[in-house]
Structures are given as C-alpha cells and as structure tokens.
Amino acid sequence: MTEVHETIASFRAALAGAASVGFVPTMGYLHEGHRSLLDAARAANDVAVASIFVNPLQFGPTEDLAAYPRDLDRDLAMCEAARIDHVLHPSVEEMYPFGTPTLTTVTVASISAPMEGTSRPTHFAGVATVVAKLFAIAGPCRAYFGEKDWQQLAVVRRMAADLSFPVEVVGCPTVREADGLALSSRNVYLTPLQRAAASSLNRALRAGVAAVESGERDPAKVRAAMHAVIDGVPEAEVDYLEVVAADTLERLDPLAGTLRLLGAARFGRARLIDNEGATIPAPT
Ligand code: PAF
C-alpha cells in the first residue's frame, strides 16, 4: 500500500534505515514514461519512493504553472500499481516555507545555458534548486530521471556531483508513442491536428542522426537536415534544433564522439522537447 506524506518530516522518517532507496522525483500527471521510472526504482531497491510536486520555481512568469495538468488520484493509483512504498506530496508552503523566490538558489553554469536555458532563462535554476532540496530530503538513494529531458538530466547529474550528494543519478530511456512522439504530461494540450503533426519533432531528430550516421561531420548541415523535416509542418514552430556533445552539451565543429541531437518546438499551446543520440566512432 502506497503511503502518502504531506510533510518532509514524515517522508524522511519513513525512509530512515532503508537498506536502499529508489527515488523518482516528478511533477505528477504521470504517464507510461514515469511508470518506466517507477518500475526501475522498484526493481533495483528495497524501498521505492516518488515525489509529486509542481515546482513553481521552474516556471517562467508567462509559462503554464497555473494550467499545468494535475490528477493526484490517478497518480497515486499508478504509484500503487507500481508498488511504490512512499510518495511525498508536499504543499508549496511545506517546500518553500519562506516563500518564493527562495533566497538560496542552486545554479549549474554552462550546461544550463544553451537550448532550454536560452528559451527559459530561470528554468534550470528552479529545477536544480528543487532537486537539491529533494535529494537533501531523501538522503542516500538512487534517483531516476527520464532521458527525454536530456539537458535536465545533465544539469542534475552535474549538480549532484558538484555538491557531493550521496545520490546515484540514473537516466532511463524515453518512452514513445508508436509514431515516435515522446510521452510528456504536456501532450494533453495537443489538438488532434497538432498531435498528428507533433511526431515531426522526433522525425527531424532522427533525420539528424541519419545524417551523422551517413558521415556528415558539419553541425550546420546536420541542423539543416533536421530543419528540412519540420520547417514545412504548418503546426510546428521550431524553437531550436541542435547537435552537441552528449555530456557537456557543448557545440563541436567538426562533430566527434558521443553526440546528442536535441530539439524543442511549439505545437499550439504545447511546447515539446525531445532528443536522440548518435556516436561517431573514434578513428582507428
Ligand atoms: O522532470 C520533472 O518532472 C521536474 O523537472 C522535476 C525533476 C521533478 C523537478 O521538479
């Protein structure tokens, strides 16, 4: 039976003394992508826990904080089905008793700056701050994050290492619809027409991967290959399409090593992100 905790103290007390803890931080409105994280946490740990908290710090002033989809009953049913032992579901006041913005903010330079960081300048400071708090609350654990948010995963990994959190950050593969669309809580905003068009984001990224795999080493040409797929889709408004080093997220010219191709595009109200990997073998 999943136990729900509204206070940090009660969640902490429930985890004390566990041999190993698997932790899935979420903002709720859980889908099969989250389910894969819950299952991974359940499979590898004695105690499996999650948090459900829509974090105001990571939303910009014009973003969808108030409208962000929520369904606690359905979320808890999924946690129950995944045999999650404990869920932290705190109020904003419990998490930020001195109000927001907080006086203390965690920022991860350089990795936070490009792509999402350019379009959403305060987003990763909000993510890093809440995840640091959640790690401090959970204590030693394995923490599971989806690769769909690749830049977030890189920011969280670096933050945990820089601040010596006793946390092993585990990245889990993106779960997709049959046409390639990555599962996201924001897919609920899509109209049927936009939903049909939304798979163009993943198709664009895969066209970039195909260009790299067929020998292209010029990042501008790989970006052009991605744009060629999505620019003509009337429902899609591209924010960025990039090809960067997978770990540092730096631009490389010529392309080499382990790469990540990342993109963001707006389809009506829904701003969607996605990414794919490609590796250029070292010359022998
Ligand atoms: O990926 C998310 O759902 C959120 O950014 C996270 C990591 C739970 C922090 O609020």
Coordinates of C-alpha atoms and ligand atoms in Angstrom, one line a residue:
M1 CA 0.0 0.0 0.0
T2 CA 1.5 3.4 -1.1
E3 CA 1.7 5.8 1.9
V4 CA 1.3 9.5 1.1
H5 CA 3.3 12.0 3.1
E6 CA 2.4 15.7 3.1
T7 CA 5.3 16.7 5.3
I8 CA 9.0 16.4 4.8
A9 CA 9.5 15.1 8.3
S10 CA 7.1 12.2 7.9
F11 CA 8.6 11.2 4.5
R12 CA 12.1 11.4 5.9
A13 CA 11.1 9.3 8.9
A14 CA 9.6 6.6 6.6
L15 CA 12.9 6.3 4.7
A16 CA 15.2 6.2 7.7
G17 CA 17.1 2.9 8.0
A18 CA 16.1 1.6 4.5
A19 CA 18.9 -0.6 3.0
S20 CA 18.5 1.1 -0.4
V21 CA 16.1 3.7 -1.7
G22 CA 15.0 4.3 -5.3
F23 CA 13.5 7.8 -5.7
V24 CA 11.5 9.1 -8.7
P25 CA 11.0 12.9 -8.5
T26 CA 8.0 14.0 -10.6
M27 CA 5.6 16.9 -11.1
G28 CA 2.7 14.5 -11.3
Y29 CA 0.2 13.8 -14.1
L30 CA 2.1 10.6 -14.5
H31 CA 2.2 8.7 -17.8
E32 CA 3.9 5.5 -19.0
G33 CA 7.3 7.3 -19.2
H34 CA 7.0 7.9 -15.4
R35 CA 5.8 4.3 -15.0
S36 CA 9.1 3.1 -16.5
L37 CA 11.0 5.2 -13.9
L38 CA 8.8 3.8 -11.1
D39 CA 9.4 0.3 -12.3
A40 CA 13.2 0.8 -12.5
A41 CA 13.2 2.2 -8.9
R42 CA 11.0 -0.7 -7.7
A43 CA 13.2 -3.3 -9.4
A44 CA 16.6 -2.2 -8.0
N45 CA 15.9 -1.0 -4.5
D46 CA 14.4 -2.2 -1.1
V47 CA 12.3 0.9 -0.8
A48 CA 10.8 2.7 -3.8
V49 CA 9.6 6.2 -3.4
A50 CA 8.3 9.1 -5.5
S51 CA 7.6 12.8 -5.1
I52 CA 4.7 14.7 -6.7
F53 CA 5.3 18.4 -6.6
V54 CA 4.6 21.0 -9.3
N55 CA 7.6 23.2 -8.6
P56 CA 6.7 26.9 -9.1
L57 CA 10.4 27.9 -9.2
Q58 CA 11.0 26.2 -12.6
F59 CA 8.2 28.0 -14.4
G60 CA 8.8 31.4 -16.0
P61 CA 6.3 34.3 -15.5
T62 CA 4.5 33.6 -18.8
E63 CA 4.5 29.8 -18.5
D64 CA 1.8 27.3 -17.7
L65 CA 2.2 26.9 -13.9
A66 CA -1.5 27.5 -13.1
A67 CA -2.7 25.4 -16.0
Y68 CA -0.1 22.6 -15.5
P69 CA -2.2 19.3 -15.6
R70 CA -2.8 17.6 -12.3
D71 CA -4.6 14.4 -11.3
L72 CA -3.5 13.2 -7.9
D73 CA -5.9 10.2 -7.6
R74 CA -4.7 8.8 -11.0
D75 CA -1.1 9.4 -10.0
L76 CA -1.5 7.6 -6.7
A77 CA -3.2 4.7 -8.5
M78 CA -0.2 4.4 -10.8
C79 CA 2.2 4.5 -7.8
E80 CA 0.1 1.8 -6.1
A81 CA 0.2 -0.4 -9.3
A82 CA 4.0 0.1 -9.4
R83 CA 4.3 -1.0 -5.8
I84 CA 5.8 2.4 -4.7
D85 CA 6.1 2.4 -0.9
H86 CA 6.0 6.1 -0.2
V87 CA 5.0 9.3 -2.0
L88 CA 6.0 12.8 -0.9
H89 CA 3.2 15.2 -1.9
P90 CA 4.0 18.5 -0.2
S91 CA 2.3 21.9 -0.4
V92 CA 4.2 24.8 -1.8
E93 CA 4.4 26.2 1.7
E94 CA 5.9 22.9 3.0
M95 CA 8.6 23.0 0.4
Y96 CA 9.2 26.8 0.5
P97 CA 8.2 28.0 4.0
F98 CA 10.0 31.3 3.5
G99 CA 8.1 31.9 0.2
T100 CA 9.3 32.2 -3.4
P101 CA 11.7 33.2 -4.9
T102 CA 13.9 31.5 -2.4
L103 CA 17.0 33.3 -1.1
T104 CA 19.1 30.3 -1.8
T105 CA 19.2 29.1 -5.4
V106 CA 21.3 26.3 -7.0
T107 CA 22.6 27.2 -10.4
V108 CA 24.7 24.9 -12.7
A109 CA 26.6 27.2 -15.1
S110 CA 27.3 26.4 -18.7
I111 CA 25.3 23.2 -19.0
S112 CA 22.2 25.2 -18.1
A113 CA 22.9 28.0 -20.6
P114 CA 22.1 26.8 -24.2
M115 CA 18.9 25.5 -25.7
E116 CA 16.3 25.3 -22.9
G117 CA 18.4 27.8 -20.9
T118 CA 18.1 30.3 -23.7
S119 CA 14.4 29.9 -24.1
R120 CA 13.6 29.5 -20.4
P121 CA 16.4 31.5 -18.6
T122 CA 15.3 30.7 -15.0
H123 CA 14.1 27.2 -15.6
F124 CA 17.2 25.1 -14.7
A125 CA 17.9 27.1 -11.5
G126 CA 14.4 26.2 -10.4
V127 CA 14.9 22.6 -11.3
A128 CA 18.4 22.4 -9.7
T129 CA 17.1 24.1 -6.5
V130 CA 14.1 21.8 -6.1
V131 CA 16.1 18.6 -6.9
A132 CA 18.8 19.6 -4.5
K133 CA 16.1 20.0 -1.8
L134 CA 14.5 16.7 -2.7
F135 CA 18.0 15.0 -2.6
A136 CA 18.6 16.6 0.8
I137 CA 15.2 15.3 2.0
A138 CA 15.5 11.7 0.6
G139 CA 19.1 11.2 1.7
P140 CA 21.3 8.5 0.1
C141 CA 19.4 7.0 -2.8
R142 CA 19.3 6.1 -6.5
A143 CA 17.3 8.8 -8.3
Y144 CA 15.6 8.1 -11.6
F145 CA 15.2 10.7 -14.4
G146 CA 13.9 10.3 -17.9
E147 CA 16.3 10.9 -20.8
K148 CA 13.5 12.8 -22.6
D149 CA 14.7 15.8 -20.5
W150 CA 18.3 15.3 -21.6
Q151 CA 19.5 18.7 -20.6
Q152 CA 17.8 18.4 -17.2
L153 CA 19.5 15.1 -16.7
A154 CA 22.9 16.6 -17.4
V155 CA 22.2 19.5 -15.1
V156 CA 21.0 17.2 -12.3
R157 CA 24.0 14.8 -12.7
R158 CA 26.5 17.7 -12.5
M159 CA 24.7 19.3 -9.6
A160 CA 24.7 16.0 -7.6
A161 CA 28.4 15.5 -8.3
D162 CA 29.5 19.1 -7.6
L163 CA 27.6 19.2 -4.3
S164 CA 28.6 15.7 -3.3
F165 CA 25.0 14.4 -2.8
P166 CA 25.0 10.7 -1.8
V167 CA 22.8 10.1 -4.8
E168 CA 23.4 7.9 -7.9
V169 CA 21.5 9.6 -10.8
V170 CA 20.1 7.0 -13.1
G171 CA 18.9 8.0 -16.6
C172 CA 16.1 5.9 -18.2
P173 CA 15.2 5.7 -21.9
T174 CA 12.4 7.8 -23.3
V175 CA 9.1 6.1 -23.8
R176 CA 7.4 6.9 -27.1
E177 CA 4.1 6.6 -28.9
A178 CA 4.1 4.3 -32.0
D179 CA 4.8 7.3 -34.3
G180 CA 7.8 8.4 -32.2
L181 CA 6.2 11.2 -30.2
A182 CA 7.9 11.2 -26.7
L183 CA 5.4 10.8 -23.9
S184 CA 5.0 14.1 -21.9
S185 CA 2.5 15.5 -19.5
R186 CA 2.1 18.4 -21.9
N187 CA 0.9 16.2 -24.8
V188 CA -2.5 16.7 -23.2
Y189 CA -2.6 20.2 -24.6
L190 CA -2.4 19.0 -28.3
T191 CA -5.5 19.2 -30.5
P192 CA -5.9 16.1 -32.9
L193 CA -4.3 18.1 -35.7
Q194 CA -1.3 19.2 -33.6
R195 CA -1.0 15.6 -32.2
A196 CA -0.6 14.3 -35.7
A197 CA 2.0 16.9 -36.5
A198 CA 3.9 16.5 -33.2
S199 CA 5.8 13.4 -34.3
S200 CA 7.7 15.7 -36.8
L201 CA 9.9 16.7 -33.9
N202 CA 11.2 13.2 -33.4
R203 CA 11.4 12.6 -37.2
A204 CA 13.6 15.7 -37.5
L205 CA 15.9 14.5 -34.8
R206 CA 16.1 11.1 -36.4
A207 CA 16.9 12.8 -39.8
G208 CA 19.8 14.5 -38.0
V209 CA 21.0 11.1 -36.6
A210 CA 20.8 9.6 -40.1
A211 CA 22.9 12.5 -41.5
V212 CA 25.6 11.8 -38.8
E213 CA 25.5 8.1 -39.4
S214 CA 25.9 8.6 -43.1
G215 CA 29.2 10.5 -42.4
E216 CA 28.1 14.2 -42.1
R217 CA 30.5 16.0 -39.6
D218 CA 29.4 19.6 -40.2
P219 CA 27.0 20.6 -37.5
A220 CA 25.3 23.2 -39.7
K221 CA 24.5 20.6 -42.3
V222 CA 23.1 18.2 -39.6
R223 CA 20.9 21.1 -38.2
A224 CA 19.8 21.8 -41.8
A225 CA 18.8 18.1 -42.2
M226 CA 16.6 18.4 -39.1
H227 CA 15.1 21.7 -40.2
A228 CA 14.3 20.2 -43.6
V229 CA 11.9 17.7 -42.0
I230 CA 10.0 20.0 -39.7
D231 CA 10.2 23.6 -41.1
G232 CA 7.4 22.8 -43.6
V233 CA 5.0 21.5 -41.0
P234 CA 2.4 24.3 -40.5
E235 CA 1.6 23.3 -36.9
A236 CA 5.2 23.3 -35.8
E237 CA 7.0 26.4 -34.6
V238 CA 10.6 25.4 -34.0
D239 CA 12.5 26.8 -31.1
Y240 CA 15.8 25.1 -31.6
L241 CA 17.4 22.0 -33.2
E242 CA 20.9 21.3 -32.0
V243 CA 23.7 18.7 -32.2
V244 CA 26.1 18.9 -29.2
A245 CA 28.4 16.8 -27.1
A246 CA 26.2 14.4 -25.1
D247 CA 27.7 15.2 -21.6
T248 CA 28.9 18.8 -21.7
L249 CA 26.2 20.0 -24.2
E250 CA 29.0 22.0 -26.0
R251 CA 28.8 22.6 -29.7
L252 CA 31.5 20.8 -31.7
D253 CA 32.8 21.5 -35.1
P254 CA 33.6 19.1 -36.7
L255 CA 31.3 16.7 -34.9
A256 CA 33.0 13.9 -33.0
G257 CA 32.5 11.4 -30.2
T258 CA 29.2 10.8 -28.3
L259 CA 26.6 13.3 -29.5
R260 CA 23.1 14.3 -28.6
L261 CA 20.6 15.9 -31.0
L262 CA 18.1 18.0 -29.2
G263 CA 15.0 19.9 -30.3
A264 CA 12.2 22.0 -29.0
A265 CA 9.1 23.1 -30.9
R266 CA 5.7 24.6 -30.1
F267 CA 2.6 22.9 -31.4
G268 CA -0.2 25.3 -30.4
R269 CA -0.2 25.5 -26.5
A270 CA 2.2 22.6 -26.1
R271 CA 6.0 23.3 -26.1
L272 CA 7.5 19.9 -26.7
I273 CA 11.2 18.8 -26.3
D274 CA 12.9 15.6 -27.5
N275 CA 16.4 14.2 -28.2
E276 CA 18.2 11.3 -29.8
G277 CA 21.7 10.0 -29.5
A278 CA 24.4 9.4 -32.1
T279 CA 28.0 8.2 -31.7
I280 CA 30.9 8.8 -34.1
P281 CA 33.4 6.0 -33.6
A282 CA 37.0 7.1 -32.8
P283 CA 39.3 6.9 -35.8
T284 CA 41.3 3.6 -35.7
Ligands
PAF1 O1 11.2 16.5 -14.7 C1 10.4 16.9 -13.9 O2 9.2 16.4 -13.7 C2 10.8 18.0 -13.0 O3 11.6 18.9 -13.7 C3 11.5 17.6 -11.7 C4 12.8 16.9 -12.0 C5 10.5 16.6 -10.9 C6 11.8 18.8 -10.8 O4 10.6 19.5 -10.5

